[in-house]
Short mmCIF file of C-alpha atoms in Angstrom, two decimals:
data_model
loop_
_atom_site.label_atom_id
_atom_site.label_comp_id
_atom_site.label_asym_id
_atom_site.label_seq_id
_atom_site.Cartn_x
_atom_site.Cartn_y
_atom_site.Cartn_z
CA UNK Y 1 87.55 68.20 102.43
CA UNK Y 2 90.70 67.93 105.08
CA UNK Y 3 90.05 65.32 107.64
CA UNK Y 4 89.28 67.59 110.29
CA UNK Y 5 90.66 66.90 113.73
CA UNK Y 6 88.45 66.75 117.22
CA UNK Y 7 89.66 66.96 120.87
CA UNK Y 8 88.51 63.48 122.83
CA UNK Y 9 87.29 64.63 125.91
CA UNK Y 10 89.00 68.21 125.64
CA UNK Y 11 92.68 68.96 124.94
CA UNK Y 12 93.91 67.10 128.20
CA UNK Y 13 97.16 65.40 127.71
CA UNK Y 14 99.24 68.32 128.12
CA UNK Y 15 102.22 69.01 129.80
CA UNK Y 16 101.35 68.65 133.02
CA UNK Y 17 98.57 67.05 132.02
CA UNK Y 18 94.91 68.15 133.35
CA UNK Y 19 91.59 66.45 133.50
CA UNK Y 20 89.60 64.72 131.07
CA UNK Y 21 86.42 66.29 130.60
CA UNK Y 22 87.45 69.35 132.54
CA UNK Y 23 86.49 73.00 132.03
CA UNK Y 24 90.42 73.83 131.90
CA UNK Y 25 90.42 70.41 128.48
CA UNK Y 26 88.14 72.29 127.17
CA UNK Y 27 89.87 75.24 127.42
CA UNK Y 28 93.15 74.11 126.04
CA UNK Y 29 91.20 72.89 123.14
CA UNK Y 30 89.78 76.14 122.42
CA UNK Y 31 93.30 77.68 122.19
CA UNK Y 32 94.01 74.91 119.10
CA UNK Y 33 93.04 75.40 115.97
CA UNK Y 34 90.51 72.27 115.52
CA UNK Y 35 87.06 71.61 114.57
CA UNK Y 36 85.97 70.39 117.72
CA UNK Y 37 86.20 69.04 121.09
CA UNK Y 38 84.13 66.19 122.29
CA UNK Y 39 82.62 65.49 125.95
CA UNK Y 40 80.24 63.23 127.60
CA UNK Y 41 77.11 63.78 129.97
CA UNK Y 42 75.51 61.88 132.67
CA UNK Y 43 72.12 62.54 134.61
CA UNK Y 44 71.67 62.70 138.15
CA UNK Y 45 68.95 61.31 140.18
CA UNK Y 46 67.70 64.35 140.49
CA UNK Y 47 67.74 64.91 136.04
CA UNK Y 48 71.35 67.30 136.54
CA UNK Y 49 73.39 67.22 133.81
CA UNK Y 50 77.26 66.78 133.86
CA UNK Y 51 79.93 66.30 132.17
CA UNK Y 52 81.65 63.12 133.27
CA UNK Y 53 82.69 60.11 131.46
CA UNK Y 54 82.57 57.08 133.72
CA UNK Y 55 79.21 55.30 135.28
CA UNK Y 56 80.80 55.65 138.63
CA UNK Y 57 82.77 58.25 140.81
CA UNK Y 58 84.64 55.69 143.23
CA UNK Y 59 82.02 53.59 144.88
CA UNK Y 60 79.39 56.41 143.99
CA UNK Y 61 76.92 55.36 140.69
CA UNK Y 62 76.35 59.08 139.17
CA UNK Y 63 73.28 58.34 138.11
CA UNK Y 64 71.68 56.84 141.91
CA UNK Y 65 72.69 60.06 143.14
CA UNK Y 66 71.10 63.85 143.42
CA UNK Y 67 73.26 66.48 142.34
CA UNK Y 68 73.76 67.74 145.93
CA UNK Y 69 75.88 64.79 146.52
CA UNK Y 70 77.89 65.10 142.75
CA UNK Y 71 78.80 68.94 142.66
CA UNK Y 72 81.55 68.61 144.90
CA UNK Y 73 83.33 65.80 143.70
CA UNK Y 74 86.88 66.82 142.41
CA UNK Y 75 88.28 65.89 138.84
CA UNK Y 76 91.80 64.75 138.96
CA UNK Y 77 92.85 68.35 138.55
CA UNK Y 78 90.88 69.47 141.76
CA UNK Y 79 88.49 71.25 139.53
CA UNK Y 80 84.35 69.89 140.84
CA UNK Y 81 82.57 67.84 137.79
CA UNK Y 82 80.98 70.56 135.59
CA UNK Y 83 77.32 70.30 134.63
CA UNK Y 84 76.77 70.74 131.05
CA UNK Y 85 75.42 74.37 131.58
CA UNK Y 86 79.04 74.92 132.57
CA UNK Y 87 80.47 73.43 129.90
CA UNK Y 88 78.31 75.56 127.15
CA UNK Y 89 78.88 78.52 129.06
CA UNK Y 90 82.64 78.33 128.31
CA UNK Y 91 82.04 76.48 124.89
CA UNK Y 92 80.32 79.18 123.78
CA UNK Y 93 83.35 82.48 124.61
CA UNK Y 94 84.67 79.90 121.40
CA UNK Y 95 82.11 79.67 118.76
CA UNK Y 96 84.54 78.49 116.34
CA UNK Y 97 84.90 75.20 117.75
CA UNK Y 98 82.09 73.01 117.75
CA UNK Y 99 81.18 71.21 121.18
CA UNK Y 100 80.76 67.31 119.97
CA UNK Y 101 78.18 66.11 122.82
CA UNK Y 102 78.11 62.84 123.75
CA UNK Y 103 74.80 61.71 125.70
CA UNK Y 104 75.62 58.47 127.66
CA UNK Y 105 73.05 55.60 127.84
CA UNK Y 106 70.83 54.76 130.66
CA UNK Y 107 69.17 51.45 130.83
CA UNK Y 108 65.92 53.23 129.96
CA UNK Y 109 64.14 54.43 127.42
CA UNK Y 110 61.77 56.83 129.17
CA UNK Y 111 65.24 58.65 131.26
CA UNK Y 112 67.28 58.40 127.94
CA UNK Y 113 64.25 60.32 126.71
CA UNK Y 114 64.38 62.78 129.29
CA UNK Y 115 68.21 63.53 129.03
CA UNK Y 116 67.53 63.98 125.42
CA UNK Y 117 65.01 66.37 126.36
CA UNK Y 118 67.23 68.36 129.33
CA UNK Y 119 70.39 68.30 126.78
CA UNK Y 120 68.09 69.98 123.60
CA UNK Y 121 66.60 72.44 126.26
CA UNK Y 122 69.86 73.69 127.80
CA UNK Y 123 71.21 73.81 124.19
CA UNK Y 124 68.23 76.29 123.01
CA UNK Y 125 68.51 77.92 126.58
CA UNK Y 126 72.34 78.92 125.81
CA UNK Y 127 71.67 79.35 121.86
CA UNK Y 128 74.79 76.98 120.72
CA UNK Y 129 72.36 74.96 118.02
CA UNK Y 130 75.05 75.89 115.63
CA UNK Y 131 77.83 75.19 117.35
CA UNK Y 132 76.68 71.62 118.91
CA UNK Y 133 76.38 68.58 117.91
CA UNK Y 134 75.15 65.08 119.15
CA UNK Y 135 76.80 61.29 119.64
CA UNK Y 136 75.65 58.33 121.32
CA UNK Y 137 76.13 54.83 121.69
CA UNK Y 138 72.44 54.47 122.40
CA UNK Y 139 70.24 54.52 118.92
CA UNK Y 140 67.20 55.41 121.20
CA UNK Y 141 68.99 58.60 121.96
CA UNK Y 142 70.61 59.43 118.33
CA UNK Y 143 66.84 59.15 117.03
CA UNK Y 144 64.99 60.93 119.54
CA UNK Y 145 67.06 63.46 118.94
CA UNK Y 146 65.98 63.49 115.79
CA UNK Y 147 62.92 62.87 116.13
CA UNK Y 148 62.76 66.16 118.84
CA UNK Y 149 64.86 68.71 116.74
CA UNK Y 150 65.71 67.45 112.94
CA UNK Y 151 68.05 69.68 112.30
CA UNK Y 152 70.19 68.44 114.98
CA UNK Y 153 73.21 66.92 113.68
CA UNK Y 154 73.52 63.57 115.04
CA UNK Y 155 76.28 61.06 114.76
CA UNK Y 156 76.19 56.98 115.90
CA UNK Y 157 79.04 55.54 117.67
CA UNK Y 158 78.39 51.70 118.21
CA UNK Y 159 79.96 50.95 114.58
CA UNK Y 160 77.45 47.53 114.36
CA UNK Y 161 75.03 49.99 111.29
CA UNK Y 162 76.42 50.12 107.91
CA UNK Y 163 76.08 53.62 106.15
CA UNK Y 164 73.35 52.38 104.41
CA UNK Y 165 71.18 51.13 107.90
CA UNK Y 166 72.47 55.25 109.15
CA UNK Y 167 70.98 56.81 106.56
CA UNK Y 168 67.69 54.98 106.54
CA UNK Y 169 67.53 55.32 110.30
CA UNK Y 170 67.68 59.73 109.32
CA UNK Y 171 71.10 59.94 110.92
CA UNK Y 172 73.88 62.57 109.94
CA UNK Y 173 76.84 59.91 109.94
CA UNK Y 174 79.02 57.11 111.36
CA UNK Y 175 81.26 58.37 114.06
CA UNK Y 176 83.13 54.46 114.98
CA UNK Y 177 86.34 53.18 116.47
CA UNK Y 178 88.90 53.09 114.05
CA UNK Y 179 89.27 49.62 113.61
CA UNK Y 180 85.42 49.25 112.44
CA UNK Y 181 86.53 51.41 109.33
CA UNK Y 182 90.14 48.58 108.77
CA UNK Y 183 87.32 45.89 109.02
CA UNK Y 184 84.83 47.70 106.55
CA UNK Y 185 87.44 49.47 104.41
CA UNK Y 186 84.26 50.45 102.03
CA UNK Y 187 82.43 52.36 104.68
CA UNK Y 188 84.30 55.69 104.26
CA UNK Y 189 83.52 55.69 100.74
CA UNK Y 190 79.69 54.23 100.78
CA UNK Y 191 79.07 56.93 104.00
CA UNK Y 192 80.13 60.07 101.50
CA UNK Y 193 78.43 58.46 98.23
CA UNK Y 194 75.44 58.71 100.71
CA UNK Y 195 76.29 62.11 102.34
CA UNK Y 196 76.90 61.04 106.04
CA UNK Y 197 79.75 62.17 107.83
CA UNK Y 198 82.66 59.77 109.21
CA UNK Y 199 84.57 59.94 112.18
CA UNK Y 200 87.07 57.51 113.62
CA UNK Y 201 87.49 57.62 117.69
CA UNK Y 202 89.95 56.79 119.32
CA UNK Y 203 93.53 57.70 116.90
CA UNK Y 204 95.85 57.71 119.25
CA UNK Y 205 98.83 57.05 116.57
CA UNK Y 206 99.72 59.14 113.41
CA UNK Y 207 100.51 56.20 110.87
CA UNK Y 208 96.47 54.97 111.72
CA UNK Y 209 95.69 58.96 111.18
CA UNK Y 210 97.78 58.92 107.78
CA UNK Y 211 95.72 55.73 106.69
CA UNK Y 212 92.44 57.40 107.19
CA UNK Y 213 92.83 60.76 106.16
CA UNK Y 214 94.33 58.73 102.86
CA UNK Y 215 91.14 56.99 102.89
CA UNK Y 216 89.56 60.86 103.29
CA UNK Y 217 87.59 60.18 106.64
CA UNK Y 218 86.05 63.66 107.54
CA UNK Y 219 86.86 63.78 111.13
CA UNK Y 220 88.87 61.60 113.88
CA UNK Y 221 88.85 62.25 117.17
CA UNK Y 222 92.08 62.08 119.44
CA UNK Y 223 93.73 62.53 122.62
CA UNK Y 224 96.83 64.09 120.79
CA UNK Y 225 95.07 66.95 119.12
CA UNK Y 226 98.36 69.09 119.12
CA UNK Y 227 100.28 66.16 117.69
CA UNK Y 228 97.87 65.47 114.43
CA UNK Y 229 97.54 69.63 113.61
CA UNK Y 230 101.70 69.28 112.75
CA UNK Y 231 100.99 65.65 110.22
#
């Protein structure tokens, strides 16, 4: 298989470039010809979820706050922070590329249940099982969302699990920095042998993408998208 190339955070590092995790990133990612484009979600106080990467917005801690107070907050390109019902709306005009979802962790178990729960249900509400899939740095999350829907595909991002520890654990495949695969130079080959998937986050340079696609990763995900279609 051709390693297989997936937009981090949306196709946003354009010319001018837009916002990460954006409506418009996603959009410019549906107009490439890739596999995917990956996001990440956040709850509210209030159990809204939206798409935004960082714990905070300025001084405000997205998850300490209800939704009322989040929905107007502007991304850098004066769009307001999607929610993921949003972002699946306008995911799905694309079916061909696969929405790579990326459920933050909380520092609970019983709320990282429930935004496993909220993500499966608006995934099942919008009918994009087939065109979603799930990461997480959180193993509570990647296994209850096995554990909730099975045929989920479900990817770990930590890069601390062999292959081997994945596959016990009933997860779909390895999804690490790049530099966990140059330390374990073995793990691409032991992940297929077992039939995970690999992915390498963040290749940001196309000699590192030449060394792993020569090493026949699956996937990597990248904030030059564009660049990596033309190697």
């Amino acid at each position: 298989m051709q390693t297989q190339i997936i937009a981090h955070r949306g196709f946003w590092k354009t010319n001018p470039a837009t916002a990460e995790n954006s409506i418009q990133a996603l959009e410019n990612a549906q107009n490439l010809n890739i596999y995917g484009s990956e996001f990440d979600v956040r709850m509210s106080k209030d159990g809204v979820l939206i798409v935004y990467h960082d714990e905070y917005y300025g001084t405000l801690e997205i998850s300490k706050n209800i939704f009322k107070v989040l929905e107007n907050l502007e991304l850098k390109n004066g769009e307001n922070i999607p929610t993921l019902k949003n972002y699946l709306e306008k995911g799905k005009e694309n079916p061909s590329l696969k929405l790579m979802i990326e459920l933050k962790p909380i520092n609970s178990k019983f709320k990282e249940n429930d935004l496993v729960q909220k993500a499966i249900q608006l995934v099942k509400e919008l009918q994009v099982e087939s065109q979603t899939e799930f990461i997480s740095f959180s193993l509570n999350i990647c296994k209850q969302l096995k554990k909730e829907e099975p045929d989920l595909k479900v990817h770990y991002l930590n890069g601390d699990l062999s292959p081997l520890e994945i596959k016990e654990k009933g997860l779909d495949g390895i999804d690490y920095h790049y530099s966990a695969f140059m330390k374990n130079p073995t793990w691409i080959s032991e992940a297929k042998t077992l039939g995970l998937t690999t992915n390498a986050w963040t290749v940001n340079e196309i000699e590192i993408f030449k060394l792993l696609r020569k090493q026949g990763i699956d996937f990597v995900t990248t904030d030059i998208p564009d660049l990596l279609l033309n190697e």
